[in-house]
Coordinates of C-alpha atoms in Angstrom, one line a residue:
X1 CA 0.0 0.0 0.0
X2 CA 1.3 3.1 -1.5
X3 CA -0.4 6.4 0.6
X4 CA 2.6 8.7 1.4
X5 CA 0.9 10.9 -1.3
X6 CA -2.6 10.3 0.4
X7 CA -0.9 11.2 3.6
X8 CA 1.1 14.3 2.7
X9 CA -2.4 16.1 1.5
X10 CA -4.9 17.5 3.5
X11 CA -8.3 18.8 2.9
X12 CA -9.7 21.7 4.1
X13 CA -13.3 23.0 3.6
X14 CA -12.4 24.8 0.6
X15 CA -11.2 21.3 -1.0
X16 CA -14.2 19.4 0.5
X17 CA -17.2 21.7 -1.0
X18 CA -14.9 22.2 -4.5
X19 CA -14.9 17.9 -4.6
X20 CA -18.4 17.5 -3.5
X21 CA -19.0 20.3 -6.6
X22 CA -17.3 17.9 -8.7
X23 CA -19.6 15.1 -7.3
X24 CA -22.7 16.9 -8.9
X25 CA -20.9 17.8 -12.0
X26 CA -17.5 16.6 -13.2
X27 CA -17.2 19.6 -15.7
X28 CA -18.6 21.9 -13.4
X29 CA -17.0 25.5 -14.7
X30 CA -14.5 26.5 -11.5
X31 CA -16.5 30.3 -11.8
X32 CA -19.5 28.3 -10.7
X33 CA -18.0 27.1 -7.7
X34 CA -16.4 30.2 -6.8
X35 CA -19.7 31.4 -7.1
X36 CA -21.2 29.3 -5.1
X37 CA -18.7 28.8 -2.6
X38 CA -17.8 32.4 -2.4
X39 CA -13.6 32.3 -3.5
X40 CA -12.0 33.2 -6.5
X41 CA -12.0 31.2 -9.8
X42 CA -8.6 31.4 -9.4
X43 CA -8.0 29.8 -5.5
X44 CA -10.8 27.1 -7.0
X45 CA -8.9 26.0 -9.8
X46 CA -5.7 25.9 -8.2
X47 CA -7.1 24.1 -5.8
X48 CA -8.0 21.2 -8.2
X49 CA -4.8 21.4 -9.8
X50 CA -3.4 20.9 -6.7
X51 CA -4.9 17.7 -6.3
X52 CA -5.0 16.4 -9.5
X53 CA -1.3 16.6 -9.8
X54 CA -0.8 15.1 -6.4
X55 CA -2.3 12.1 -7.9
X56 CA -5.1 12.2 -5.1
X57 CA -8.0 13.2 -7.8
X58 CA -9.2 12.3 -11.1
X59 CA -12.5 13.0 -12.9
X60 CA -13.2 11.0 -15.7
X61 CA -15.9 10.9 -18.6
X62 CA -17.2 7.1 -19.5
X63 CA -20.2 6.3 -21.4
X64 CA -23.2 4.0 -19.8
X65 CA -21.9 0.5 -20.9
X66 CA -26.2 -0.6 -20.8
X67 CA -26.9 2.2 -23.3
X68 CA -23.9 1.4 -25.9
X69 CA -24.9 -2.7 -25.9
X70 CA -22.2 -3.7 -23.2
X71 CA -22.1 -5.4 -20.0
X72 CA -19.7 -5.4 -16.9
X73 CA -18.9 -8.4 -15.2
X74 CA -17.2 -8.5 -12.2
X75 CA -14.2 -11.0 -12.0
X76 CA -12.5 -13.0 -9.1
X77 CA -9.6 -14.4 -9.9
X78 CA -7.9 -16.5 -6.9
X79 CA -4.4 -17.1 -7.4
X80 CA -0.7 -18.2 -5.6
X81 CA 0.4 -14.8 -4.3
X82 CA 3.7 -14.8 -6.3
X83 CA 1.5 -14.7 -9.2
X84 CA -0.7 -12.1 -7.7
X85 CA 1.0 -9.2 -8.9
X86 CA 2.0 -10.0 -12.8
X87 CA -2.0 -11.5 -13.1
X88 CA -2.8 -7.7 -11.7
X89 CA -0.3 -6.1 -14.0
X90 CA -1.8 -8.4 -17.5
X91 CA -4.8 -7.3 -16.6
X92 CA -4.1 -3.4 -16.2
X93 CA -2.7 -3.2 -19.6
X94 CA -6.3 -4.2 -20.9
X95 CA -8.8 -1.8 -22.7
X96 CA -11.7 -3.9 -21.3
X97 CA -10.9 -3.5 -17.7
X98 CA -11.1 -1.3 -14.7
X99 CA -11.0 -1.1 -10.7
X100 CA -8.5 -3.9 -10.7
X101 CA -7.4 -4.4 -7.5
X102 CA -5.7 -6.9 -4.9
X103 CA -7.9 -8.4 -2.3
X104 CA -7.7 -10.7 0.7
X105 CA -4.1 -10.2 1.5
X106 CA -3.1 -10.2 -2.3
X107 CA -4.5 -13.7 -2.6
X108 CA -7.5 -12.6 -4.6
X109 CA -7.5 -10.4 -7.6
X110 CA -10.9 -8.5 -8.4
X111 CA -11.6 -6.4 -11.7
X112 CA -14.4 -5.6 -13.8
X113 CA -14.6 -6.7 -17.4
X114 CA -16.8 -5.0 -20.3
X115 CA -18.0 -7.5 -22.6
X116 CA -20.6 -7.1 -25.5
X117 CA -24.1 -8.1 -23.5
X118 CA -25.7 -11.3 -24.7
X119 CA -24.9 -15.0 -24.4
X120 CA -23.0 -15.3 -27.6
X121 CA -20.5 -12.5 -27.5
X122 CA -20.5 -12.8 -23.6
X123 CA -19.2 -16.5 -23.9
X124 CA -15.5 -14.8 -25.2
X125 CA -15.4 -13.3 -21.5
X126 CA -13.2 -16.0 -19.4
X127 CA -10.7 -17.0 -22.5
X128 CA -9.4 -13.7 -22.6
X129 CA -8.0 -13.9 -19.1
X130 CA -4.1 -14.4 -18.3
X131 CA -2.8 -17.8 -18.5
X132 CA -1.3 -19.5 -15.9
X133 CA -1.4 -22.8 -13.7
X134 CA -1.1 -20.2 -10.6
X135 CA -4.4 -19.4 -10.9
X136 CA -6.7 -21.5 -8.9
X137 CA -10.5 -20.5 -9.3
X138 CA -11.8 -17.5 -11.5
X139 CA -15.6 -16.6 -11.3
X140 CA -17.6 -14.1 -13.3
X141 CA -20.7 -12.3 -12.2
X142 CA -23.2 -9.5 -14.5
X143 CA -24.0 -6.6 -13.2
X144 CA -27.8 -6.9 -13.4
X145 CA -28.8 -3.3 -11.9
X146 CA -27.0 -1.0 -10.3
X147 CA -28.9 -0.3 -7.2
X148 CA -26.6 1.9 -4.9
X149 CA -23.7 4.4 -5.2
X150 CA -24.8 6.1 -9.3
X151 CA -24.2 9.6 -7.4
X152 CA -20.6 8.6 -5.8
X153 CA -19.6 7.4 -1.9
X154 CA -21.6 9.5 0.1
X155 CA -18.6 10.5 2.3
X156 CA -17.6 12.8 -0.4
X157 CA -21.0 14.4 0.0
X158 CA -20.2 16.6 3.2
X159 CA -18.4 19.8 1.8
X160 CA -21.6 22.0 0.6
X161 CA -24.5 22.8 2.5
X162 CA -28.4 21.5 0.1
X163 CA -28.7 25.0 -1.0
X164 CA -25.2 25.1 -2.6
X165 CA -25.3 21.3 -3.8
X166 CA -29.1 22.5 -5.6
X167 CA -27.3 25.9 -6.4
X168 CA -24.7 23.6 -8.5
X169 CA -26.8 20.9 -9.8
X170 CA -27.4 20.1 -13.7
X171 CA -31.1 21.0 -14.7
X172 CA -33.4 18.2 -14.7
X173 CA -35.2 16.4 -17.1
X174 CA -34.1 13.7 -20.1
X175 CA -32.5 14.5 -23.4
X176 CA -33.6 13.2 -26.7
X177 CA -32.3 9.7 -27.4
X178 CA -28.9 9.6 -28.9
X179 CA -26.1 7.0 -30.4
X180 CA -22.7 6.8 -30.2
X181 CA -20.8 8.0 -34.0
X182 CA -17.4 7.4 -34.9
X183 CA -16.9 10.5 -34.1
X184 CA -17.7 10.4 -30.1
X185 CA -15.5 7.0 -30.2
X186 CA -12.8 9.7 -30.3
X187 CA -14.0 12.3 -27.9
X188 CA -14.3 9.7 -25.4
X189 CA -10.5 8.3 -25.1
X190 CA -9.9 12.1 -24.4
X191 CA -12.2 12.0 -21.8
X192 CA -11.7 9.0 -20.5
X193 CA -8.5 10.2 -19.6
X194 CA -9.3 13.6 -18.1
X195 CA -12.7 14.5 -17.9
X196 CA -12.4 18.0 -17.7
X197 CA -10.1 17.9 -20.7
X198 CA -10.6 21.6 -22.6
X199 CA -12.6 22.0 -25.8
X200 CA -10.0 22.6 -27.7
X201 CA -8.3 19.3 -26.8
X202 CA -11.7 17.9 -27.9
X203 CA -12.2 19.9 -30.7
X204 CA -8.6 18.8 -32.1
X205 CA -8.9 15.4 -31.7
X206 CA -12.4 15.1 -33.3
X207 CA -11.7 17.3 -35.9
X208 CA -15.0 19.6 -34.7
X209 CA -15.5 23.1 -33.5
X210 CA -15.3 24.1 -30.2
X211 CA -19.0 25.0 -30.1
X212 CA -19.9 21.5 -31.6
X213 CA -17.8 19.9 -28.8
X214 CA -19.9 21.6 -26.2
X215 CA -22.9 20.9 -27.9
X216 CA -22.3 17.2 -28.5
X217 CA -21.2 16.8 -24.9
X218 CA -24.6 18.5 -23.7
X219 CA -26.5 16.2 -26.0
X220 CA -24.6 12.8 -24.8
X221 CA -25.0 13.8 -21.1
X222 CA -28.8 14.6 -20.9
X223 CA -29.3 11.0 -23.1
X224 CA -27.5 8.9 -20.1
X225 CA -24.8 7.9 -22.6
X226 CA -22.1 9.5 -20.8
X227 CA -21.5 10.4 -17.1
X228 CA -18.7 11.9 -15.2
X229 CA -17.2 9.8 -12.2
X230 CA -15.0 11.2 -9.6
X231 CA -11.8 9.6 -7.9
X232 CA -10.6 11.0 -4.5
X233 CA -8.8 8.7 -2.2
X234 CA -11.4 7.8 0.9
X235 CA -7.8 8.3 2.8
X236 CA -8.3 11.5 2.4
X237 CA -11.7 12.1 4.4
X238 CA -9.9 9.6 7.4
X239 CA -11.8 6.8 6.3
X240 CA -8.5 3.7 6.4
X241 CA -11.2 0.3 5.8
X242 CA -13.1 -0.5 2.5
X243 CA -13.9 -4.1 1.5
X244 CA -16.2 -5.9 -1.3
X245 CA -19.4 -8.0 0.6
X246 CA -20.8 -10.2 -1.6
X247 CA -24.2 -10.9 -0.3
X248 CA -26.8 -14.3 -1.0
X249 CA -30.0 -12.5 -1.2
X250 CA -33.3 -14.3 -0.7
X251 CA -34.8 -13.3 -4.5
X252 CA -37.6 -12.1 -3.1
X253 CA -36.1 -10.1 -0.7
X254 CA -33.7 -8.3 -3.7
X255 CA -35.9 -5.2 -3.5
X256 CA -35.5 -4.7 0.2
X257 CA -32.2 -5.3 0.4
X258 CA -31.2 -2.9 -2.2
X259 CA -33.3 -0.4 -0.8
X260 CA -31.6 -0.7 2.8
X261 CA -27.9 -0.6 0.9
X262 CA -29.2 2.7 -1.1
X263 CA -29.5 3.9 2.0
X264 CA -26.1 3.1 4.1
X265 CA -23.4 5.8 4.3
X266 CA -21.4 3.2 4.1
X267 CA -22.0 2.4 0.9
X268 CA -19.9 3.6 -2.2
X269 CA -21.1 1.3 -4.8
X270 CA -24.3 -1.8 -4.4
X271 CA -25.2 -3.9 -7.2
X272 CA -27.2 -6.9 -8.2
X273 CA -25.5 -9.8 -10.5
X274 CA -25.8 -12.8 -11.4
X275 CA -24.6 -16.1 -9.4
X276 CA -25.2 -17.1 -6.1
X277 CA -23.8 -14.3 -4.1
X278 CA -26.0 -12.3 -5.9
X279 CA -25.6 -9.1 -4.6
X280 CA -22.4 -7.2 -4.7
X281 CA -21.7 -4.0 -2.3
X282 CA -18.4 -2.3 -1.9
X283 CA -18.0 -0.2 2.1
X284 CA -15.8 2.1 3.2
X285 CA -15.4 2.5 7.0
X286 CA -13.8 4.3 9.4
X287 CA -11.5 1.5 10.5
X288 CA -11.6 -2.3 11.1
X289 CA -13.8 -2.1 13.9
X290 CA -16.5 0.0 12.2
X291 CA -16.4 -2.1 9.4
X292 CA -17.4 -5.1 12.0
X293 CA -20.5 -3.0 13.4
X294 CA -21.5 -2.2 10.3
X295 CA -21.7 -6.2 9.3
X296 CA -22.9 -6.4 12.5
X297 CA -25.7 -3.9 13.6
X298 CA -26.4 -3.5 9.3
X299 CA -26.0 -6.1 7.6
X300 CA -26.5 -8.4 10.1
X301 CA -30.9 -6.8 10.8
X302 CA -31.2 -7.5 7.0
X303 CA -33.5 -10.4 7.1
X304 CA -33.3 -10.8 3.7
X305 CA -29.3 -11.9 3.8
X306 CA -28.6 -15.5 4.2
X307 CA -24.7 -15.2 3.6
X308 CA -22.0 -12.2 3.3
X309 CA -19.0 -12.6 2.7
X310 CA -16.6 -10.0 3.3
X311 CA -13.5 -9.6 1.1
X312 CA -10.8 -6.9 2.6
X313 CA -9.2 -4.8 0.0
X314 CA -5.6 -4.6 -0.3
X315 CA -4.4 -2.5 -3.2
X316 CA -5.7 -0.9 -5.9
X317 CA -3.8 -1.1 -9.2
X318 CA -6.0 0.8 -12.0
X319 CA -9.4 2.7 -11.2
X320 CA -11.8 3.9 -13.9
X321 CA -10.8 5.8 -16.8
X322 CA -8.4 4.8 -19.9
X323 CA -5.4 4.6 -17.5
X324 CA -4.3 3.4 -14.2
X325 CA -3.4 6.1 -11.4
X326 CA -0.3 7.9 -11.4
X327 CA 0.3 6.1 -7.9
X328 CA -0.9 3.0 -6.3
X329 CA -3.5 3.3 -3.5
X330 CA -5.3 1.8 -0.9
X331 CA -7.9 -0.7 -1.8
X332 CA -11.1 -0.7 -4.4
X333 CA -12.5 -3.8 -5.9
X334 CA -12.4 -4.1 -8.8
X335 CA -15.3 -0.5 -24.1
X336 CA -16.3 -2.1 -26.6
X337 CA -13.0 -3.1 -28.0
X338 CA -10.3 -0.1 -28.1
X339 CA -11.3 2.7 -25.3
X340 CA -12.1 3.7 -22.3
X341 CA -12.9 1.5 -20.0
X342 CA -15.8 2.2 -17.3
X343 CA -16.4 0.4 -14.0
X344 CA -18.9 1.4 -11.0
X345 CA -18.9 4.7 -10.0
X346 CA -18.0 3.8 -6.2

């Protein structure tokens, strides 16, 4: 575990209300916030740049993989722990992957894949995994629904009072329906890479106009094709414990259960899959022994739970996005063909 960079930064409010700002909208303009917040555009954008080059922050554009024809699948691999890290490392360097991460004292390797949905194309999943006699189980679960954690880990969610957070949110209401063209396949590397990347930088790799860039983004946010997900270290906010549960759900009790999980601060990402642990949460904690009261006193009085298991996590090796962090750092579990490659917003 790499977090002397975690360590050596420290947020105040200023960086609290600009990330949860960022939470409601990754391309927020820094005049808004300053705005909003009452500082200078200046102090608000140096303040991101600060943290962005610390390695501490990323925002990141990635479109829906249910509204381009894809599915994610979460991955297990368990493996020898010599052959822990170079499984990790195969699996970093591909297009279809993100939140890679060690788990269970670097015995346990946990990604998610993006496949083309359906049982056909789906079936290519498992072959394209590393090859090597070290590896001693792999399993692979769909993402069904995603039922907790769309608007980030709450934790981040404490820097702006309601009336700032409503002050800075995106106006409601759906867009027209749109597709992906050959021309948004490359907008989104760009973005995929740095989210708040400038329309210029998008302009000159699609060969459009600025004002077409902005409009093209508009359109492709307000149809749920793309979404802006934000990376901040949960070191950062104190928070030292996260860990995957995979839960066995009573079916008929899915609902409730997902309800209860939308509803835990502890929470950063819930989803139902396929398989029999067939619901899938990722918690961050204070430290060890709120993680155990939280099994305890929440999961525990769920009485539609008939298993969890909990899976500590040990490293993280590549997050969301089209490339893995500058530096490694504590724990997170875990495009069609060539591009970014989107995982759960957690």
């Amino acid at each position: 575990m790499e977090s002397d960079e975690t360590e050596a930064v420290e947020l105040d409010a200023l960086d609290r209300q600009l990330l949860h700002a960022l939470q409601i909208d990754g391309r927020v303009p820094f005049s808004r916030v300053a705005e909003v917040v009452g500082a200078s555009d200046r102090t608000v954008a140096r303040r991101y740049h600060r943290l962005r080059s610390a390695g501490v922050l990323r925002v990141v554009g990635l479109p829906d993989a249910r509204k381009i024809g894809m599915a994610d699948w979460f991955v297990r691999i368990r493996c020898t722990p010599d052959a822990a890290p170079a499984v990790a490392a195969a699996l970093v360097e591909r297009e279809d992957t993100s939140w890679v991460g060690l788990a269970s004292g670097g015995t346990e390797i946990t990604c998610v894949m993006r496949a083309h949905a359906g049982p056909v194309r789906g079936s290519l999943l498992l072959p394209k995994l590393p090859r090597t006699s070290r590896i001693t189980a792999v399993t692979a679960q769909c993402l069904l629904r995603i039922v907790a954690g769309e608007s980030g880990w709450p934790g981040r969610l404490t820097g702006l009072d309601p009336e700032q957070a409503a002050a800075l949110a995106r106006p409601a209401g759906p867009g027209r329906a749109a597709r992906l063209t050959a021309a948004d396949r490359l907008l989104l590397p760009v973005l995929a890479r740095d989210g708040r990347a400038a329309a210029a930088e998008l302009a000159a790799a699609t060969g459009w106009s600025e004002s077409t860039v902005r409009r093209r983004l508009e359109e492709l946010r307000r149809s749920g094709l793309l979404y802006f997900d934000v990376d901040v270290d949960p070191l950062l906010y104190g928070f030292t414990c996260e860990a995957v549960l995979w839960l066995k759900v009573a079916p008929g009790e899915l609902n409730g259960v997902a309800a209860a999980l939308a509803g835990h601060p502890e929470v950063a990402f819930a989803g139902a899959v396929s398989g029999a642990a067939n619901m899938v949460a990722y918690v961050v904690c204070r430290d060890a022994d709120a993680l155990y009261d939280y099994l305890a006193t929440r999961i525990g009085a769920l009485p539609g739970v008939r298993e969890a298991e909990t899976v500590p996590a040990t490293r993280l090796v590549k997050r969301a996005g089209a490339t893995p962090p500058r530096r490694l750092s504590p724990p997170v579990p875990p495009g069609s063909g060539p591009g970014p490659s989107p995982g759960p917003p957690w």
